[in-house]
PDB file of C-alpha atoms in Angstrom:
ATOM      1  CA  MET A   1      -1.504 -21.388  -1.073  1.00  0.00           C
ATOM      2  CA  LEU A   2       0.639 -18.396  -1.974  1.00  0.00           C
ATOM      3  CA  ILE A   3       1.456 -15.989   0.847  1.00  0.00           C
ATOM      4  CA  ALA A   4       1.895 -12.329  -0.137  1.00  0.00           C
ATOM      5  CA  LEU A   5       3.338  -9.907   2.416  1.00  0.00           C
ATOM      6  CA  ASP A   6       3.351  -6.135   2.079  1.00  0.00           C
ATOM      7  CA  ILE A   7       5.572  -4.873   4.908  1.00  0.00           C
ATOM      8  CA  GLY A   8       5.033  -1.195   5.650  1.00  0.00           C
ATOM      9  CA  ASN A   9       6.457   1.141   8.260  1.00  0.00           C
ATOM     10  CA  SER A  10       3.797   0.402  10.872  1.00  0.00           C
ATOM     11  CA  HIS A  11       1.979  -2.743   9.690  1.00  0.00           C
ATOM     12  CA  ALA A  12       2.474  -5.716   7.426  1.00  0.00           C
ATOM     13  CA  ALA A  13      -0.478  -6.831   5.305  1.00  0.00           C
ATOM     14  CA  ILE A  14      -0.667 -10.593   4.722  1.00  0.00           C
ATOM     15  CA  GLY A  15      -2.733 -12.098   1.934  1.00  0.00           C
ATOM     16  CA  GLY A  16      -3.359 -15.757   1.189  1.00  0.00           C
ATOM     17  CA  PHE A  17      -4.040 -16.679  -2.457  1.00  0.00           C
ATOM     18  CA  HIS A  18      -5.393 -19.796  -4.079  1.00  0.00           C
ATOM     19  CA  GLY A  19      -4.684 -19.172  -7.737  1.00  0.00           C
ATOM     20  CA  ASP A  20      -6.104 -15.730  -8.502  1.00  0.00           C
ATOM     21  CA  GLU A  21      -8.502 -15.830  -5.541  1.00  0.00           C
ATOM     22  CA  LEU A  22      -7.608 -13.841  -2.441  1.00  0.00           C
ATOM     23  CA  LEU A  23      -8.633 -16.125   0.425  1.00  0.00           C
ATOM     24  CA  PHE A  24      -7.970 -13.767   3.325  1.00  0.00           C
ATOM     25  CA  VAL A  25      -6.224 -10.556   4.345  1.00  0.00           C
ATOM     26  CA  ALA A  26      -4.723  -9.968   7.766  1.00  0.00           C
ATOM     27  CA  SER A  27      -2.420  -7.459   9.424  1.00  0.00           C
ATOM     28  CA  MET A  28       0.509  -7.641  11.828  1.00  0.00           C
ATOM     29  CA  ALA A  29       2.483  -4.844  13.486  1.00  0.00           C
ATOM     30  CA  THR A  30       5.889  -4.128  11.969  1.00  0.00           C
ATOM     31  CA  ASP A  31       8.531  -4.552  14.661  1.00  0.00           C
ATOM     32  CA  ASP A  32      12.097  -5.474  13.736  1.00  0.00           C
ATOM     33  CA  ARG A  33      12.798  -6.302  17.391  1.00  0.00           C
ATOM     34  CA  GLN A  34      10.699  -9.456  17.039  1.00  0.00           C
ATOM     35  CA  THR A  35      12.341 -12.657  15.903  1.00  0.00           C
ATOM     36  CA  GLY A  36      11.526 -14.899  12.987  1.00  0.00           C
ATOM     37  CA  GLU A  37      10.153 -17.450  15.468  1.00  0.00           C
ATOM     38  CA  GLN A  38       7.742 -14.869  16.901  1.00  0.00           C
ATOM     39  CA  TYR A  39       6.491 -13.893  13.455  1.00  0.00           C
ATOM     40  CA  ALA A  40       6.155 -17.568  12.504  1.00  0.00           C
ATOM     41  CA  CYS A  41       3.867 -18.067  15.497  1.00  0.00           C
ATOM     42  CA  GLY A  42       1.875 -15.006  14.503  1.00  0.00           C
ATOM     43  CA  LEU A  43       1.470 -16.253  10.938  1.00  0.00           C
ATOM     44  CA  GLN A  44       0.371 -19.672  12.176  1.00  0.00           C
ATOM     45  CA  SER A  45      -2.285 -18.023  14.335  1.00  0.00           C
ATOM     46  CA  ILE A  46      -3.513 -15.966  11.375  1.00  0.00           C
ATOM     47  CA  PHE A  47      -3.781 -19.075   9.200  1.00  0.00           C
ATOM     48  CA  ALA A  48      -5.768 -20.814  11.934  1.00  0.00           C
ATOM     49  CA  LEU A  49      -8.130 -17.845  12.384  1.00  0.00           C
ATOM     50  CA  HIS A  50      -8.884 -17.843   8.678  1.00  0.00           C
ATOM     51  CA  GLY A  51      -9.330 -21.602   8.414  1.00  0.00           C
ATOM     52  CA  VAL A  52      -6.261 -22.317   6.280  1.00  0.00           C
ATOM     53  CA  ARG A  53      -4.032 -23.867   8.948  1.00  0.00           C
ATOM     54  CA  ASN A  54      -3.479 -27.062   6.932  1.00  0.00           C
ATOM     55  CA  GLU A  55      -3.334 -25.444   3.497  1.00  0.00           C
ATOM     56  CA  PRO A  56       0.096 -26.261   1.954  1.00  0.00           C
ATOM     57  CA  ILE A  57       2.201 -23.173   1.242  1.00  0.00           C
ATOM     58  CA  GLU A  58       3.498 -23.265  -2.331  1.00  0.00           C
ATOM     59  CA  GLY A  59       5.435 -20.043  -2.089  1.00  0.00           C
ATOM     60  CA  ALA A  60       5.740 -16.586  -0.578  1.00  0.00           C
ATOM     61  CA  VAL A  61       6.341 -13.188  -2.115  1.00  0.00           C
ATOM     62  CA  LEU A  62       7.109 -10.070  -0.150  1.00  0.00           C
ATOM     63  CA  SER A  63       7.774  -6.379  -0.522  1.00  0.00           C
ATOM     64  CA  SER A  64       9.151  -4.256   2.283  1.00  0.00           C
ATOM     65  CA  VAL A  65       9.898  -0.584   2.840  1.00  0.00           C
ATOM     66  CA  VAL A  66      11.680  -1.630   6.070  1.00  0.00           C
ATOM     67  CA  PRO A  67      14.877  -3.421   4.978  1.00  0.00           C
ATOM     68  CA  ALA A  68      15.526  -4.895   8.436  1.00  0.00           C
ATOM     69  CA  MET A  69      12.230  -6.803   8.241  1.00  0.00           C
ATOM     70  CA  ILE A  70      13.161  -8.787   5.122  1.00  0.00           C
ATOM     71  CA  PRO A  71      15.476 -11.388   6.744  1.00  0.00           C
ATOM     72  CA  ILE A  72      13.175 -11.647   9.771  1.00  0.00           C
ATOM     73  CA  MET A  73      10.147 -12.469   7.641  1.00  0.00           C
ATOM     74  CA  GLN A  74      12.137 -14.808   5.394  1.00  0.00           C
ATOM     75  CA  HIS A  75      13.240 -16.652   8.539  1.00  0.00           C
ATOM     76  CA  ALA A  76       9.651 -16.779   9.797  1.00  0.00           C
ATOM     77  CA  ILE A  77       8.402 -18.377   6.593  1.00  0.00           C
ATOM     78  CA  SER A  78      11.195 -20.956   6.701  1.00  0.00           C
ATOM     79  CA  PHE A  79       9.652 -22.353   9.919  1.00  0.00           C
ATOM     80  CA  LEU A  80       6.338 -22.904   8.139  1.00  0.00           C
ATOM     81  CA  SER A  81       7.467 -24.208   4.751  1.00  0.00           C
ATOM     82  CA  ASP A  82      10.544 -24.950   2.666  1.00  0.00           C
ATOM     83  CA  CYS A  83       8.921 -23.064  -0.229  1.00  0.00           C
ATOM     84  CA  ARG A  84      10.591 -20.451  -2.360  1.00  0.00           C
ATOM     85  CA  VAL A  85      10.436 -16.903  -0.929  1.00  0.00           C
ATOM     86  CA  LEU A  86      10.558 -14.214  -3.612  1.00  0.00           C
ATOM     87  CA  THR A  87      11.564 -10.766  -2.377  1.00  0.00           C
ATOM     88  CA  VAL A  88      10.665  -7.997  -4.808  1.00  0.00           C
ATOM     89  CA  GLY A  89      13.749  -5.989  -5.695  1.00  0.00           C
ATOM     90  CA  ALA A  90      16.587  -5.763  -8.175  1.00  0.00           C
ATOM     91  CA  GLY A  91      16.711  -8.770 -10.484  1.00  0.00           C
ATOM     92  CA  VAL A  92      13.072  -9.766  -9.994  1.00  0.00           C
ATOM     93  CA  ARG A  93      10.982  -9.791 -13.166  1.00  0.00           C
ATOM     94  CA  THR A  94       7.999  -7.477 -12.766  1.00  0.00           C
ATOM     95  CA  GLY A  95       7.100  -6.782 -16.387  1.00  0.00           C
ATOM     96  CA  LEU A  96       6.843  -3.079 -15.499  1.00  0.00           C
ATOM     97  CA  ASN A  97       8.619  -0.442 -17.555  1.00  0.00           C
ATOM     98  CA  ILE A  98       9.922   2.187 -15.119  1.00  0.00           C
ATOM     99  CA  LYS A  99      11.058   5.535 -16.506  1.00  0.00           C
ATOM    100  CA  SER A 100      13.145   6.832 -13.616  1.00  0.00           C
ATOM    101  CA  ASP A 101      16.652   8.151 -13.025  1.00  0.00           C
ATOM    102  CA  GLN A 102      16.898   5.921  -9.928  1.00  0.00           C
ATOM    103  CA  PRO A 103      14.496   2.976 -10.414  1.00  0.00           C
ATOM    104  CA  ARG A 104      16.020   0.985  -7.539  1.00  0.00           C
ATOM    105  CA  THR A 105      14.945   3.639  -5.035  1.00  0.00           C
ATOM    106  CA  LEU A 106      11.275   3.210  -5.902  1.00  0.00           C
ATOM    107  CA  GLY A 107       9.409   1.500  -3.064  1.00  0.00           C
ATOM    108  CA  THR A 108       8.671  -2.128  -3.879  1.00  0.00           C
ATOM    109  CA  ASP A 109       5.110  -1.730  -2.581  1.00  0.00           C
ATOM    110  CA  ARG A 110       4.538   0.989  -5.159  1.00  0.00           C
ATOM    111  CA  VAL A 111       6.088  -1.205  -7.847  1.00  0.00           C
ATOM    112  CA  ALA A 112       3.678  -4.020  -6.962  1.00  0.00           C
ATOM    113  CA  ALA A 113       0.682  -1.672  -7.044  1.00  0.00           C
ATOM    114  CA  ALA A 114       1.779  -0.302 -10.415  1.00  0.00           C
ATOM    115  CA  VAL A 115       2.217  -3.823 -11.819  1.00  0.00           C
ATOM    116  CA  TRP A 116      -1.408  -4.645 -11.008  1.00  0.00           C
ATOM    117  CA  ALA A 117      -2.686  -1.263 -12.214  1.00  0.00           C
ATOM    118  CA  SER A 118      -0.853  -1.564 -15.536  1.00  0.00           C
ATOM    119  CA  CYS A 119      -2.816  -4.761 -16.264  1.00  0.00           C
ATOM    120  CA  SER A 120      -6.154  -4.129 -14.583  1.00  0.00           C
ATOM    121  CA  ALA A 121      -6.913  -0.397 -14.679  1.00  0.00           C
ATOM    122  CA  ALA A 122      -7.827   1.962 -17.489  1.00  0.00           C
ATOM    123  CA  LEU A 123      -4.747   3.809 -18.692  1.00  0.00           C
ATOM    124  CA  PRO A 124      -3.385   6.348 -18.018  1.00  0.00           C
ATOM    125  CA  CYS A 125      -3.705   5.770 -14.301  1.00  0.00           C
ATOM    126  CA  ILE A 126      -2.617   7.328 -11.023  1.00  0.00           C
ATOM    127  CA  VAL A 127      -2.257   5.133  -7.934  1.00  0.00           C
ATOM    128  CA  VAL A 128      -2.596   7.192  -4.749  1.00  0.00           C
ATOM    129  CA  ASP A 129      -1.567   5.489  -1.523  1.00  0.00           C
ATOM    130  CA  LEU A 130      -2.675   7.172   1.696  1.00  0.00           C
ATOM    131  CA  GLY A 131      -0.441   5.556   4.274  1.00  0.00           C
ATOM    132  CA  THR A 132       2.507   6.798   6.324  1.00  0.00           C
ATOM    133  CA  ALA A 133       3.234   8.926   3.263  1.00  0.00           C
ATOM    134  CA  THR A 134       0.783  10.024   0.599  1.00  0.00           C
ATOM    135  CA  THR A 135       2.284   8.786  -2.652  1.00  0.00           C
ATOM    136  CA  PHE A 136       1.266   9.318  -6.258  1.00  0.00           C
ATOM    137  CA  THR A 137       2.431   6.835  -8.904  1.00  0.00           C
ATOM    138  CA  ALA A 138       1.679   7.747 -12.526  1.00  0.00           C
ATOM    139  CA  LEU A 139       1.300   5.293 -15.406  1.00  0.00           C
ATOM    140  CA  ASP A 140       0.943   6.607 -18.955  1.00  0.00           C
ATOM    141  CA  CYS A 141      -1.349   5.238 -21.658  1.00  0.00           C
ATOM    142  CA  GLN A 142       1.206   2.499 -22.424  1.00  0.00           C
ATOM    143  CA  GLY A 143       1.398   1.354 -18.800  1.00  0.00           C
ATOM    144  CA  VAL A 144       4.862   2.865 -18.299  1.00  0.00           C
ATOM    145  CA  LEU A 145       5.590   4.206 -14.812  1.00  0.00           C
ATOM    146  CA  VAL A 146       6.528   7.754 -15.810  1.00  0.00           C
ATOM    147  CA  GLY A 147       6.788   9.561 -12.489  1.00  0.00           C
ATOM    148  CA  SER A 148       5.681   9.976  -8.916  1.00  0.00           C
ATOM    149  CA  ALA A 149       5.249  12.371  -6.014  1.00  0.00           C
ATOM    150  CA  ILE A 150       5.469  11.914  -2.247  1.00  0.00           C
ATOM    151  CA  ALA A 151       3.894  14.017   0.499  1.00  0.00           C
ATOM    152  CA  PRO A 152       3.627  13.519   4.280  1.00  0.00           C
ATOM    153  CA  GLY A 153       0.772  11.202   5.221  1.00  0.00           C
ATOM    154  CA  LEU A 154      -2.356  12.316   7.040  1.00  0.00           C
ATOM    155  CA  HIS A 155      -1.632  10.571  10.347  1.00  0.00           C
ATOM    156  CA  ILE A 156       2.015  11.634  10.488  1.00  0.00           C
ATOM    157  CA  SER A 157       1.046  15.242   9.705  1.00  0.00           C
ATOM    158  CA  LEU A 158      -1.444  15.273  12.566  1.00  0.00           C
ATOM    159  CA  ARG A 159       1.160  13.897  14.982  1.00  0.00           C
ATOM    160  CA  ALA A 160       3.760  16.421  13.837  1.00  0.00           C
ATOM    161  CA  LEU A 161       1.298  19.277  14.338  1.00  0.00           C
ATOM    162  CA  GLY A 162       0.552  18.138  17.878  1.00  0.00           C
ATOM    163  CA  HIS A 163       4.254  17.880  18.754  1.00  0.00           C
ATOM    164  CA  ALA A 164       5.371  21.139  17.123  1.00  0.00           C
ATOM    165  CA  ALA A 165       2.547  23.480  18.163  1.00  0.00           C
ATOM    166  CA  ALA A 166       2.312  23.632  21.948  1.00  0.00           C
ATOM    167  CA  GLN A 167      -1.033  25.447  22.077  1.00  0.00           C
ATOM    168  CA  LEU A 168      -2.837  23.092  19.703  1.00  0.00           C
ATOM    169  CA  PRO A 169      -4.711  20.148  21.239  1.00  0.00           C
ATOM    170  CA  GLU A 170      -4.136  16.516  20.300  1.00  0.00           C
ATOM    171  CA  VAL A 171      -6.963  15.660  17.898  1.00  0.00           C
ATOM    172  CA  ARG A 172      -8.052  12.187  16.930  1.00  0.00           C
ATOM    173  CA  LEU A 173      -8.828  11.776  13.249  1.00  0.00           C
ATOM    174  CA  ASP A 174     -12.583  11.665  12.795  1.00  0.00           C
ATOM    175  CA  THR A 175     -15.384  12.840  10.510  1.00  0.00           C
ATOM    176  CA  PRO A 176     -14.928  16.600  10.099  1.00  0.00           C
ATOM    177  CA  PRO A 177     -17.732  19.198  10.226  1.00  0.00           C
ATOM    178  CA  LYS A 178     -19.800  19.648   7.071  1.00  0.00           C
ATOM    179  CA  THR A 179     -18.450  23.169   6.688  1.00  0.00           C
ATOM    180  CA  VAL A 180     -14.874  24.400   6.346  1.00  0.00           C
ATOM    181  CA  LEU A 181     -15.739  27.282   8.697  1.00  0.00           C
ATOM    182  CA  GLY A 182     -14.504  25.718  11.906  1.00  0.00           C
ATOM    183  CA  ARG A 183     -15.873  27.155  15.153  1.00  0.00           C
ATOM    184  CA  THR A 184     -13.432  25.456  17.533  1.00  0.00           C
ATOM    185  CA  THR A 185      -9.713  24.714  17.362  1.00  0.00           C
ATOM    186  CA  ALA A 186     -10.376  20.962  17.312  1.00  0.00           C
ATOM    187  CA  ASP A 187     -12.811  21.385  14.410  1.00  0.00           C
ATOM    188  CA  ALA A 188     -10.311  23.592  12.595  1.00  0.00           C
ATOM    189  CA  ILE A 189      -7.648  20.884  12.848  1.00  0.00           C
ATOM    190  CA  GLN A 190     -10.068  18.222  11.590  1.00  0.00           C
ATOM    191  CA  ILE A 191     -11.083  20.467   8.691  1.00  0.00           C
ATOM    192  CA  GLY A 192      -7.532  21.347   7.766  1.00  0.00           C
ATOM    193  CA  SER A 193      -6.379  17.760   7.950  1.00  0.00           C
ATOM    194  CA  VAL A 194      -9.226  16.067   6.063  1.00  0.00           C
ATOM    195  CA  TYR A 195     -10.418  18.731   3.624  1.00  0.00           C
ATOM    196  CA  GLY A 196      -6.844  19.930   3.196  1.00  0.00           C
ATOM    197  CA  THR A 197      -5.551  16.468   2.298  1.00  0.00           C
ATOM    198  CA  ALA A 198      -8.488  15.872  -0.070  1.00  0.00           C
ATOM    199  CA  SER A 199      -7.861  19.224  -1.761  1.00  0.00           C
ATOM    200  CA  MET A 200      -4.152  18.525  -2.074  1.00  0.00           C
ATOM    201  CA  ILE A 201      -4.878  15.185  -3.744  1.00  0.00           C
ATOM    202  CA  ASP A 202      -7.431  16.778  -6.082  1.00  0.00           C
ATOM    203  CA  GLY A 203      -4.943  19.488  -7.003  1.00  0.00           C
ATOM    204  CA  MET A 204      -2.103  17.045  -7.615  1.00  0.00           C
ATOM    205  CA  LEU A 205      -4.329  14.834  -9.750  1.00  0.00           C
ATOM    206  CA  GLY A 206      -5.200  17.857 -11.882  1.00  0.00           C
ATOM    207  CA  ARG A 207      -1.514  18.551 -12.411  1.00  0.00           C
ATOM    208  CA  PHE A 208      -0.846  14.913 -13.309  1.00  0.00           C
ATOM    209  CA  ALA A 209      -3.679  15.078 -15.854  1.00  0.00           C
ATOM    210  CA  GLU A 210      -2.030  18.126 -17.438  1.00  0.00           C
ATOM    211  CA  GLU A 211       1.305  16.298 -17.697  1.00  0.00           C
ATOM    212  CA  LEU A 212      -0.304  13.162 -19.131  1.00  0.00           C
ATOM    213  CA  HIS A 213      -2.514  15.166 -21.543  1.00  0.00           C
ATOM    214  CA  GLU A 214      -5.445  12.972 -20.555  1.00  0.00           C
ATOM    215  CA  VAL A 215      -7.716  12.468 -17.545  1.00  0.00           C
ATOM    216  CA  PRO A 216      -6.353   9.372 -15.751  1.00  0.00           C
ATOM    217  CA  GLU A 217      -8.213   6.718 -13.826  1.00  0.00           C
ATOM    218  CA  VAL A 218      -7.484   7.136 -10.115  1.00  0.00           C
ATOM    219  CA  LEU A 219      -6.962   4.182  -7.775  1.00  0.00           C
ATOM    220  CA  LEU A 220      -6.778   4.713  -4.009  1.00  0.00           C
ATOM    221  CA  SER A 221      -5.199   2.508  -1.375  1.00  0.00           C
ATOM    222  CA  GLY A 222      -4.007   2.928   2.204  1.00  0.00           C
ATOM    223  CA  SER A 223      -5.466   3.198   5.677  1.00  0.00           C
ATOM    224  CA  ALA A 224      -6.575   6.839   5.377  1.00  0.00           C
ATOM    225  CA  VAL A 225      -8.779   6.325   2.295  1.00  0.00           C
ATOM    226  CA  PRO A 226     -12.095   6.066   4.257  1.00  0.00           C
ATOM    227  CA  PHE A 227     -11.385   9.429   5.909  1.00  0.00           C
ATOM    228  CA  ILE A 228     -10.375  11.277   2.732  1.00  0.00           C
ATOM    229  CA  GLN A 229     -12.237   9.836  -0.271  1.00  0.00           C
ATOM    230  CA  PRO A 230     -15.696  11.217   0.725  1.00  0.00           C
ATOM    231  CA  TYR A 231     -14.246  14.761   0.548  1.00  0.00           C
ATOM    232  CA  MET A 232     -12.396  14.416  -2.757  1.00  0.00           C
ATOM    233  CA  ARG A 233     -13.932  15.973  -5.858  1.00  0.00           C
ATOM    234  CA  THR A 234     -12.017  13.722  -8.262  1.00  0.00           C
ATOM    235  CA  PRO A 235     -13.695  10.381  -9.095  1.00  0.00           C
ATOM    236  CA  ALA A 236     -11.587   7.537  -7.746  1.00  0.00           C
ATOM    237  CA  ARG A 237     -11.811   3.803  -7.102  1.00  0.00           C
ATOM    238  CA  TRP A 238     -10.726   2.281  -3.796  1.00  0.00           C
ATOM    239  CA  GLU A 239      -8.551  -0.815  -4.237  1.00  0.00           C
ATOM    240  CA  PRO A 240      -7.520  -1.712  -0.669  1.00  0.00           C
ATOM    241  CA  HIS A 241      -5.527  -4.832  -1.611  1.00  0.00           C
ATOM    242  CA  ILE A 242      -3.823  -3.568  -4.763  1.00  0.00           C
ATOM    243  CA  VAL A 243      -0.290  -4.276  -3.464  1.00  0.00           C
ATOM    244  CA  LEU A 244      -1.145  -7.859  -2.500  1.00  0.00           C
ATOM    245  CA  TYR A 245      -2.672  -8.507  -5.935  1.00  0.00           C
ATOM    246  CA  GLY A 246       0.395  -6.965  -7.540  1.00  0.00           C
ATOM    247  CA  LEU A 247       2.721  -9.180  -5.499  1.00  0.00           C
ATOM    248  CA  ALA A 248       0.777 -12.284  -6.528  1.00  0.00           C
ATOM    249  CA  LEU A 249       1.073 -11.217 -10.174  1.00  0.00           C
ATOM    250  CA  ILE A 250       4.838 -10.697  -9.812  1.00  0.00           C
ATOM    251  CA  TRP A 251       5.100 -14.173  -8.271  1.00  0.00           C
ATOM    252  CA  ARG A 252       3.312 -15.746 -11.224  1.00  0.00           C
ATOM    253  CA  ARG A 253       5.504 -13.904 -13.719  1.00  0.00           C
ATOM    254  CA  ASN A 254       8.644 -15.167 -12.046  1.00  0.00           C
ATOM    255  CA  GLN A 255       7.281 -18.719 -11.883  1.00  0.00           C
ATOM    256  CA  ARG A 256       6.757 -18.653 -15.651  1.00  0.00           C
ATOM    257  CA  GLN A 257      10.293 -17.363 -16.070  1.00  0.00           C
ATOM    258  CA  ASN A 258      11.621 -20.428 -14.243  1.00  0.00           C
TER     259      ASN A 258
END
C-alpha cells in the first residue's frame, strides 16, 4: 500500500493506494504541537477503521504547506514502516513544466494537482481549489503550468468579516436564499459570501480563458466546493481527491527514475 498525505493548514488528507486504486481517504487535524508518536497512533487507527491494518506499506509520499509538519509526519511513518518517504519539493521529479519566476514558492499541493490534471484532464485546464485560500492554477494546451492566482478562502473571509465588523453577526456557512435580494443581515452575509465567491470564480475563469485564447476545462477541489459549485455559471468538474492522485503519480514517476 502507498500512503499519500496532503497536509494543509487545517487538515491533512490521507489516501491509501493499491496500484492506481484509491482504497480509502481519511482526514486528520493539522497540529504541529503533536508528536510523531501521536500521529503514528492516529494513522494506525485510520488503517484499522478502513480495514487495511495489516496491509504492508510500500512507501509514502507527502506534500505540505505547513513546513513544521514535514518532519513530524516523516517521524510518524517511521514508526509504521521502514519504507521510503518521498516529500514533494525541490529535486523531486514531477514531470511538470512550470513557467514561473519563483517555481520553488509554488505550493506542493498545487503542483501535485497540476501533475494529475496535465495527464487526466482536457487541456487547457484550470484547477480551482476552494480551501483556506481560493487558488487558481492554469495549464496551457501543452500541459505547462503557465500561471496562477490566489484569493482569500470562503471560510477565512467569513471569519475575518465577523472579527472586523462589530455590528455584523457571526454567520454559519449554509445554503443561501434563492435570491440575491437579502431581507436580513444574516441572509445578506450568506448571499455575499456564496454568490460573491461563485461570481468571483466565474469572473476569474473568464479572464483566464482570455489569456489562454481558449475555453479551459475547470476542475474543482477543496472543502468549500459543495457550497459554491451550485451557484457557479461556469461548467466545472469536482475532483475531491485530485492532490492525492497527483501525489501517487509523482511517487510512481520517482520510482521509475530509481
